[in-house]
Short mmCIF file of C-alpha atoms in Angstrom, two decimals:
data_model
loop_
_atom_site.label_atom_id
_atom_site.label_comp_id
_atom_site.label_asym_id
_atom_site.label_seq_id
_atom_site.Cartn_x
_atom_site.Cartn_y
_atom_site.Cartn_z
CA MET V 1 -11.64 11.21 -23.48
CA PRO V 2 -8.58 11.31 -21.18
CA HIS V 3 -7.79 8.19 -19.20
CA GLU V 4 -9.29 8.26 -15.71
CA THR V 5 -6.70 8.63 -12.94
CA GLU V 6 -6.65 6.26 -9.97
CA PRO V 7 -8.08 8.83 -7.50
CA GLU V 8 -10.87 9.58 -9.99
CA GLN V 9 -11.64 5.86 -10.22
CA VAL V 10 -12.07 5.67 -6.46
CA VAL V 11 -14.17 8.84 -6.23
CA GLY V 12 -16.32 7.72 -9.15
CA ALA V 13 -16.98 4.33 -7.56
CA LEU V 14 -17.85 6.06 -4.28
CA ASP V 15 -20.27 8.42 -6.02
CA ASP V 16 -21.99 5.52 -7.77
CA LEU V 17 -22.30 3.56 -4.52
CA LEU V 18 -23.76 6.53 -2.65
CA VAL V 19 -26.32 7.13 -5.39
CA ARG V 20 -27.62 3.65 -4.60
CA PHE V 21 -27.28 4.14 -0.83
CA PRO V 22 -27.72 7.86 -0.08
CA ASP V 23 -27.98 7.09 3.64
CA PRO V 24 -25.59 4.20 4.39
CA ARG V 25 -26.39 4.42 8.08
CA ALA V 26 -29.93 3.26 7.36
CA ALA V 27 -28.98 0.53 4.90
CA ASP V 28 -29.04 -3.18 5.65
CA ARG V 29 -25.52 -3.92 6.80
CA GLU V 30 -24.78 -7.01 4.72
CA THR V 31 -26.44 -5.60 1.60
CA PHE V 32 -24.45 -2.39 1.82
CA LEU V 33 -21.12 -4.10 2.47
CA ARG V 34 -21.62 -6.56 -0.37
CA ALA V 35 -22.41 -3.64 -2.69
CA ARG V 36 -19.32 -1.82 -1.48
CA TYR V 37 -17.24 -4.93 -2.10
CA ASP V 38 -18.68 -5.38 -5.60
CA SER V 39 -17.92 -1.71 -6.33
CA GLY V 40 -14.21 -2.32 -5.69
CA LEU V 41 -14.20 -0.32 -2.47
CA GLY V 42 -13.32 -3.16 -0.10
CA TRP V 43 -9.56 -3.28 -0.44
CA VAL V 44 -8.97 -0.84 -3.32
CA HIS V 45 -5.59 -2.35 -4.29
CA PHE V 46 -7.10 -5.82 -4.82
CA GLU V 47 -7.99 -6.74 -8.37
CA PRO V 48 -11.39 -5.83 -9.89
CA GLY V 49 -14.02 -8.43 -9.14
CA PHE V 50 -12.50 -9.29 -5.78
CA GLY V 51 -13.22 -6.21 -3.70
CA GLY V 52 -10.77 -3.88 -5.41
CA LEU V 53 -10.07 -1.53 -8.28
CA GLY V 54 -6.42 -2.42 -8.83
CA VAL V 55 -5.26 1.02 -7.67
CA ALA V 56 -2.70 2.12 -5.07
CA ALA V 57 -3.42 0.93 -1.54
CA SER V 58 -2.79 4.45 -0.26
CA LEU V 59 -6.15 5.46 -1.79
CA GLN V 60 -8.01 3.33 0.76
CA HIS V 61 -8.11 6.36 3.03
CA VAL V 62 -10.26 8.18 0.43
CA VAL V 63 -12.90 5.49 0.92
CA GLU V 64 -12.68 5.43 4.72
CA ASP V 65 -12.70 9.24 4.99
CA ARG V 66 -15.91 9.31 2.96
CA MET V 67 -17.60 6.38 4.71
CA GLY V 68 -16.80 7.39 8.29
CA PRO V 69 -18.75 10.67 8.53
CA LEU V 70 -21.76 9.01 6.86
CA GLY V 71 -21.96 6.36 9.58
CA ALA V 72 -21.63 3.58 7.01
CA PRO V 73 -21.48 0.00 8.32
CA ALA V 74 -17.93 -1.05 9.12
CA PRO V 75 -16.55 -4.00 7.17
CA GLY V 76 -15.66 -7.30 8.79
CA SER V 77 -16.88 -8.35 12.21
CA GLY V 78 -14.19 -6.87 14.40
CA ASP V 79 -12.16 -9.69 12.87
CA PHE V 80 -8.66 -8.26 12.45
CA VAL V 81 -7.13 -11.56 11.29
CA GLY V 82 -9.64 -11.94 8.48
CA MET V 83 -9.61 -8.33 7.28
CA HIS V 84 -5.84 -7.95 7.31
CA GLN V 85 -3.91 -11.22 7.32
CA ALA V 86 -6.21 -13.74 5.65
CA ALA V 87 -7.48 -11.34 3.00
CA ALA V 88 -3.97 -10.18 2.11
CA SER V 89 -2.65 -13.72 1.73
CA ILE V 90 -5.66 -14.92 -0.25
CA ASN V 91 -5.38 -11.91 -2.54
CA ALA V 92 -1.66 -12.49 -3.08
CA VAL V 93 -1.66 -16.19 -4.03
CA GLY V 94 -5.21 -17.50 -3.89
CA THR V 95 -6.89 -19.10 -6.86
CA HIS V 96 -9.91 -17.51 -8.53
CA GLU V 97 -12.14 -19.96 -6.66
CA GLN V 98 -10.49 -19.26 -3.30
CA LYS V 99 -10.86 -15.51 -3.71
CA ALA V 100 -14.50 -15.82 -4.73
CA ARG V 101 -15.21 -18.17 -1.81
CA PHE V 102 -13.51 -16.32 1.02
CA LEU V 103 -13.04 -12.60 0.32
CA PRO V 104 -16.71 -11.49 0.22
CA ALA V 105 -17.51 -13.34 3.45
CA ILE V 106 -14.51 -11.74 5.18
CA PHE V 107 -15.51 -8.25 4.09
CA THR V 108 -19.17 -8.57 5.05
CA GLY V 109 -18.29 -10.22 8.35
CA ALA V 110 -20.27 -13.35 7.52
CA GLU V 111 -17.34 -15.53 8.59
CA ILE V 112 -14.78 -15.03 11.37
CA TRP V 113 -11.13 -16.02 11.13
CA CYS V 114 -8.33 -16.85 13.54
CA GLN V 115 -4.59 -17.46 13.19
CA LEU V 116 -2.84 -20.80 13.75
CA PHE V 117 0.80 -19.65 13.65
CA SER V 118 2.44 -19.58 17.10
CA GLU V 119 3.46 -22.81 18.83
CA PRO V 120 4.79 -23.67 22.29
CA GLY V 121 8.25 -24.23 20.80
CA ALA V 122 8.10 -21.60 18.06
CA GLY V 123 6.79 -18.25 19.21
CA SER V 124 8.91 -15.45 17.82
CA ASP V 125 10.69 -17.97 15.60
CA LEU V 126 7.69 -18.76 13.43
CA ALA V 127 9.81 -20.57 10.84
CA GLY V 128 10.85 -23.07 13.52
CA LEU V 129 7.33 -24.48 13.93
CA SER V 130 6.86 -28.24 14.15
CA THR V 131 3.20 -28.84 13.26
CA MET V 132 3.39 -31.31 10.36
CA ALA V 133 1.19 -31.69 7.30
CA VAL V 134 1.70 -34.88 5.27
CA ARG V 135 0.24 -35.29 1.79
CA ASP V 136 -2.23 -38.17 1.41
CA GLY V 137 -3.70 -38.12 -2.09
CA ASP V 138 -5.88 -35.03 -2.42
CA GLU V 139 -5.66 -34.29 1.29
CA TRP V 140 -3.10 -33.19 3.87
CA VAL V 141 -3.06 -34.81 7.30
CA VAL V 142 -2.13 -32.28 9.98
CA GLN V 143 -0.67 -33.13 13.38
CA GLY V 144 0.51 -30.58 15.94
CA GLN V 145 -0.31 -27.85 18.43
CA LYS V 146 -0.83 -24.10 18.15
CA VAL V 147 -1.09 -21.55 20.95
CA TRP V 148 -2.09 -17.92 21.70
CA THR V 149 -4.93 -18.19 19.20
CA SER V 150 -7.41 -15.34 19.68
CA GLY V 151 -11.01 -16.07 18.74
CA ALA V 152 -10.48 -19.79 18.09
CA ARG V 153 -13.81 -20.74 19.68
CA THR V 154 -15.85 -18.43 17.44
CA ALA V 155 -13.83 -18.64 14.20
CA ARG V 156 -15.16 -20.50 11.18
CA TRP V 157 -11.78 -20.48 9.40
CA ALA V 158 -8.12 -20.20 10.30
CA ILE V 159 -4.92 -19.41 8.49
CA LEU V 160 -2.53 -22.25 9.23
CA VAL V 161 1.18 -22.68 8.55
CA ALA V 162 2.52 -26.23 8.79
CA ARG V 163 5.76 -28.00 7.97
CA THR V 164 5.50 -30.14 4.85
CA ASP V 165 9.19 -30.87 4.22
CA PRO V 166 11.50 -31.48 7.21
CA ASP V 167 14.48 -32.23 4.93
CA VAL V 168 15.09 -28.62 3.88
CA PRO V 169 15.99 -25.50 5.93
CA LYS V 170 13.16 -24.29 8.11
CA HIS V 171 12.00 -21.34 6.00
CA ARG V 172 11.72 -23.46 2.85
CA GLY V 173 9.75 -26.39 4.27
CA LEU V 174 6.52 -24.60 5.19
CA THR V 175 3.14 -24.55 3.45
CA PHE V 176 0.21 -22.21 4.02
CA PHE V 177 -3.33 -23.55 4.41
CA VAL V 178 -6.84 -22.38 5.12
CA CYS V 179 -8.14 -24.58 7.94
CA ASP V 180 -11.80 -25.35 8.51
CA MET V 181 -12.20 -25.04 12.29
CA GLN V 182 -15.17 -27.43 12.21
CA LEU V 183 -13.15 -30.40 10.96
CA ALA V 184 -12.75 -33.54 13.04
CA GLY V 185 -9.52 -33.72 15.05
CA ILE V 186 -9.48 -30.09 16.21
CA GLU V 187 -9.59 -29.50 19.97
CA ILE V 188 -9.65 -25.97 21.43
CA ARG V 189 -8.68 -25.30 25.04
CA PRO V 190 -9.11 -21.81 26.53
CA LEU V 191 -6.11 -20.20 28.24
CA ARG V 192 -7.33 -18.45 31.39
CA GLN V 193 -5.54 -15.15 32.11
CA ALA V 194 -4.77 -13.47 35.43
CA ASP V 195 -7.86 -11.25 35.17
CA GLY V 196 -10.09 -14.28 34.61
CA ALA V 197 -10.52 -13.76 30.87
CA ALA V 198 -9.80 -16.43 28.27
CA HIS V 199 -9.05 -14.34 25.23
CA PHE V 200 -6.41 -16.81 24.00
CA ASN V 201 -6.62 -20.50 23.26
CA GLU V 202 -4.40 -23.44 22.50
CA VAL V 203 -5.46 -25.55 19.54
CA PHE V 204 -4.60 -29.22 19.07
CA LEU V 205 -4.71 -30.74 15.59
CA ASP V 206 -4.85 -34.53 15.70
CA GLY V 207 -5.02 -36.12 12.26
CA VAL V 208 -6.96 -33.20 10.77
CA ARG V 209 -7.55 -33.84 7.06
CA LEU V 210 -7.40 -30.72 4.90
CA PRO V 211 -8.44 -30.93 1.24
CA ASP V 212 -5.68 -29.78 -1.09
CA ASP V 213 -7.93 -27.04 -2.43
CA LEU V 214 -7.51 -25.32 0.95
CA ARG V 215 -3.78 -24.91 0.30
CA LEU V 216 -2.76 -21.30 -0.44
CA GLY V 217 0.21 -21.08 -2.78
CA ASP V 218 2.60 -23.87 -3.67
CA PRO V 219 4.01 -26.41 -1.19
CA GLY V 220 7.09 -24.87 0.41
CA GLN V 221 5.87 -21.31 -0.27
CA GLY V 222 4.36 -20.91 3.20
CA TRP V 223 6.97 -18.52 4.56
CA ALA V 224 6.54 -16.03 1.71
CA VAL V 225 2.75 -16.23 1.92
CA SER V 226 2.92 -15.70 5.70
CA LEU V 227 5.00 -12.55 5.27
CA VAL V 228 2.33 -11.00 3.06
CA GLY V 229 -0.21 -11.35 5.84
CA LEU V 230 2.20 -10.38 8.61
CA HIS V 231 3.20 -7.13 6.87
CA SER V 232 -0.49 -6.36 6.44
CA GLU V 233 -1.19 -7.19 10.08
CA ARG V 234 1.57 -4.92 11.37
CA GLY V 235 0.58 -2.08 9.11
CA GLY V 236 -3.02 -2.54 10.21
CA VAL V 237 -2.06 -2.45 13.88
CA GLY V 238 -0.31 0.88 13.30
CA GLU V 239 -3.41 2.23 11.57
CA VAL V 240 -6.05 1.14 14.08
CA MET V 241 -4.16 1.58 17.36
CA GLN V 242 -5.21 4.92 18.80
CA THR V 243 -3.43 6.58 21.71
CA PRO V 244 -5.76 8.19 24.29
CA ILE V 245 -4.35 11.65 23.47
CA ASP V 246 -7.77 13.35 23.45
CA ASP V 247 -8.46 12.04 26.96
CA VAL V 248 -4.99 13.18 28.05
CA LEU V 249 -5.63 16.71 26.78
CA THR V 250 -9.07 16.81 28.40
CA GLU V 251 -7.68 15.68 31.74
CA TRP V 252 -4.81 18.18 31.51
CA SER V 253 -7.26 21.04 30.93
CA ARG V 254 -9.03 20.14 34.19
CA LEU V 255 -5.91 19.74 36.26
CA ARG V 256 -4.95 22.21 38.97
CA VAL V 257 -1.48 21.48 40.37
CA PRO V 258 1.43 23.50 41.81
CA SER V 259 3.48 25.21 39.10
CA ALA V 260 6.64 23.12 39.67
CA ILE V 261 4.71 19.90 39.09
CA ALA V 262 2.71 21.47 36.27
CA ASP V 263 5.85 22.29 34.30
CA VAL V 264 6.98 18.67 34.32
CA ARG V 265 3.54 17.35 33.43
CA ARG V 266 3.10 19.98 30.72
CA GLN V 267 6.23 18.64 29.05
CA ARG V 268 4.90 15.09 29.19
CA VAL V 269 1.52 16.15 27.75
CA ALA V 270 3.20 18.12 24.98
CA GLY V 271 5.42 15.14 24.23
CA ALA V 272 2.42 12.82 24.03
CA TRP V 273 0.64 15.18 21.62
CA ILE V 274 3.73 15.45 19.42
CA GLU V 275 4.11 11.67 19.43
CA ALA V 276 0.46 11.18 18.40
CA ARG V 277 0.86 13.67 15.55
CA LEU V 278 4.06 12.01 14.38
CA LEU V 279 2.24 8.68 14.27
CA GLU V 280 -0.43 10.20 12.03
CA LEU V 281 2.21 11.54 9.65
CA SER V 282 4.11 8.27 9.73
CA ASN V 283 0.94 6.36 8.87
CA GLU V 284 0.43 8.62 5.87
CA ARG V 285 4.01 7.94 4.76
CA SER V 286 3.50 4.20 5.14
CA ARG V 287 0.27 4.29 3.11
CA ALA V 288 1.95 6.28 0.34
CA ALA V 289 4.71 3.65 0.08
CA GLN V 290 2.35 0.72 -0.40
CA GLY V 291 1.50 1.04 -4.08
CA ARG V 292 -0.67 -1.75 -5.46
CA ALA V 293 1.17 -4.46 -3.54
CA GLY V 294 -0.29 -3.49 -0.18
CA ALA V 295 1.59 -3.45 3.12
CA THR V 296 5.39 -3.29 3.32
CA PRO V 297 7.99 -3.80 6.09
CA LEU V 298 7.25 -0.18 7.08
CA GLY V 299 4.39 -1.73 9.03
CA SER V 300 6.96 -2.86 11.58
CA VAL V 301 7.96 0.77 12.17
CA GLN V 302 4.32 1.66 12.70
CA LYS V 303 3.74 -1.20 15.10
CA VAL V 304 6.75 -0.47 17.33
CA ALA V 305 6.05 3.26 17.41
CA SER V 306 2.31 2.82 18.04
CA ALA V 307 2.87 0.36 20.87
CA ALA V 308 5.30 2.67 22.68
CA ALA V 309 3.10 5.73 22.18
CA ASN V 310 -0.01 3.95 23.44
CA GLN V 311 1.80 2.69 26.53
CA ARG V 312 3.21 6.12 27.38
CA SER V 313 -0.06 7.97 26.76
CA SER V 314 -2.13 5.46 28.73
CA SER V 315 0.23 5.69 31.69
CA LEU V 316 0.23 9.48 31.47
CA LEU V 317 -3.58 9.59 31.52
CA VAL V 318 -3.75 7.46 34.66
CA ASP V 319 -1.04 9.61 36.27
CA LEU V 320 -2.91 12.84 35.50
CA MET V 321 -6.11 11.42 36.98
CA GLY V 322 -4.42 10.59 40.27
CA PRO V 323 -6.30 8.15 42.54
CA ALA V 324 -9.32 8.24 40.18
CA GLY V 325 -7.17 6.67 37.49
CA GLN V 326 -6.59 3.57 39.59
CA VAL V 327 -10.24 2.58 39.80
CA GLY V 328 -12.79 1.43 37.27
CA PHE V 329 -11.21 -1.86 36.20
CA ASP V 330 -14.24 -3.78 34.96
CA TYR V 331 -13.42 -7.41 35.75
CA ASP V 332 -16.71 -8.66 34.34
CA ALA V 333 -16.01 -6.99 30.98
CA ALA V 334 -12.40 -8.19 30.99
CA GLN V 335 -13.56 -11.78 31.41
CA ARG V 336 -15.48 -11.83 28.15
CA ASP V 337 -14.13 -14.73 26.14
CA ASP V 338 -13.36 -12.62 23.07
CA GLY V 339 -11.33 -10.22 25.17
CA ALA V 340 -13.10 -7.18 23.72
CA VAL V 341 -14.12 -4.27 25.94
CA ALA V 342 -16.20 -1.61 24.20
CA ASP V 343 -15.29 1.31 26.47
CA PRO V 344 -12.32 0.39 28.66
CA SER V 345 -11.50 2.54 31.67
CA PRO V 346 -8.07 4.24 31.83
CA SER V 347 -6.89 1.59 34.28
CA MET V 348 -7.91 -1.13 31.82
CA GLN V 349 -6.23 0.72 28.95
CA VAL V 350 -2.89 0.95 30.73
CA VAL V 351 -2.95 -2.77 31.58
CA ARG V 352 -4.02 -3.76 28.07
CA SER V 353 -1.36 -1.58 26.43
CA ARG V 354 1.41 -3.78 27.86
CA ALA V 355 0.48 -6.46 25.34
CA ASN V 356 1.07 -4.12 22.39
CA SER V 357 4.80 -4.88 22.46
CA ILE V 358 4.19 -8.63 22.23
CA GLU V 359 1.12 -9.34 20.10
CA GLY V 360 1.56 -9.48 16.35
CA GLY V 361 5.30 -10.05 16.72
CA THR V 362 7.45 -8.78 19.59
CA ASP V 363 9.24 -5.44 19.48
CA GLU V 364 12.53 -7.33 19.27
CA ILE V 365 11.43 -9.15 16.11
CA GLN V 366 10.08 -5.91 14.61
CA ARG V 367 13.42 -4.19 15.22
CA ASN V 368 15.23 -7.02 13.45
CA ILE V 369 12.90 -6.55 10.47
CA ILE V 370 13.45 -2.79 10.47
CA GLY V 371 17.22 -3.19 10.68
CA GLU V 372 17.55 -5.90 8.05
CA GLN V 373 14.79 -5.13 5.56
CA LEU V 374 14.58 -1.34 5.76
CA LEU V 375 18.01 -0.18 6.88
CA GLY V 376 20.08 -2.88 5.19
CA LEU V 377 21.97 -3.80 8.35
CA PRO V 378 23.66 -7.20 8.70
CA GLY V 379 21.29 -9.96 9.76
CA ASP V 380 21.24 -11.57 13.18
CA VAL V 381 23.45 -14.59 13.65
CA ARG V 382 21.29 -17.62 12.77
CA VAL V 383 23.20 -20.84 13.09
CA ASP V 384 20.26 -22.96 11.91
CA LYS V 385 19.31 -21.02 8.79
CA THR V 386 20.91 -23.41 6.29
CA LEU V 387 20.47 -26.67 8.20
CA PRO V 388 17.70 -29.10 7.29
CA TRP V 389 14.95 -28.57 9.85
CA LYS V 390 15.10 -32.21 10.99
CA ASP V 391 18.76 -31.70 12.02
CA VAL V 392 18.15 -28.57 14.13
CA PRO V 393 18.42 -29.35 17.88
CA ARG V 394 15.15 -28.79 19.77
CA SER V 395 14.37 -29.00 23.44
#
């Protein structure tokens, strides 16, 4: 019997799952998602037994294309950090016990995750962070502050990067942890935004004691482990961020304007459609390049391009709508603590799209990654790259 190809493996696992659940829409959500995970259809490039089949990550779209039209329950809980960053890092370096403990709960949405990376003095320069973790027997004592943490008040777990060796250059002295958000010493303070919402939080860690079995990877390996999750995050942003091109085309079809104005707007609409189609093709290219390792630095290309396209299309939609596009900002919805709005108005979309160039790593950082890691250009001047972190001047 010839050896089964990777696409056949995925299709076969899908067929078997759908024999058990012929109508996924009617299935109990957690039962179905756990069965999907056990079938290797969670993250197909993960190893068998931990939500995957050990096949190319590009085949994930075969699963999603089959699940979507059937109305199958969506994995996770709207928890982007868990599904993309935490899962990728745990899969890359986690122990057997860590994978078994965390991956199923992430996929079924039983537990929510947040990210403790950014700090007041280390935003774009993640490697410059100053939160310290000091070994004390079988525990690590963590002291520091994190900021811009989405979902901190609802998260059960967090991915945390802390400095464990100040005597080596900044990239080499970091360690990656899973942090239990219910531990003593953690204080969460909401950050109120201009629209009244408190989507972000600052998190203070005062003598938080983390068991060593919550360390992911070796001490000092934190930067490399972080990159695994960050590449996955950026690739995921490119995949899930949708420009409002359908709404733009619908609004254009209704529009009645003088021909001189129409010509200009027709060009903008055509440009927006072309840009949306190019993003689809670029996403396919990025998926094809992933192999079994998962996301690559190509995710930075996707993130920059998606952010710009979403901003331009959102602005175009509001422009086409005229005065009607300026109304409908739902302040009550915007003030939800999780920051999620199920059906945002065009005016809300255009305001929200401004953050796309900042969240998940600024456009400037993404362009550095693209230049250095994809194009092979000389790196930025970094005068502190080889200095011990303790000797780097800080304000």
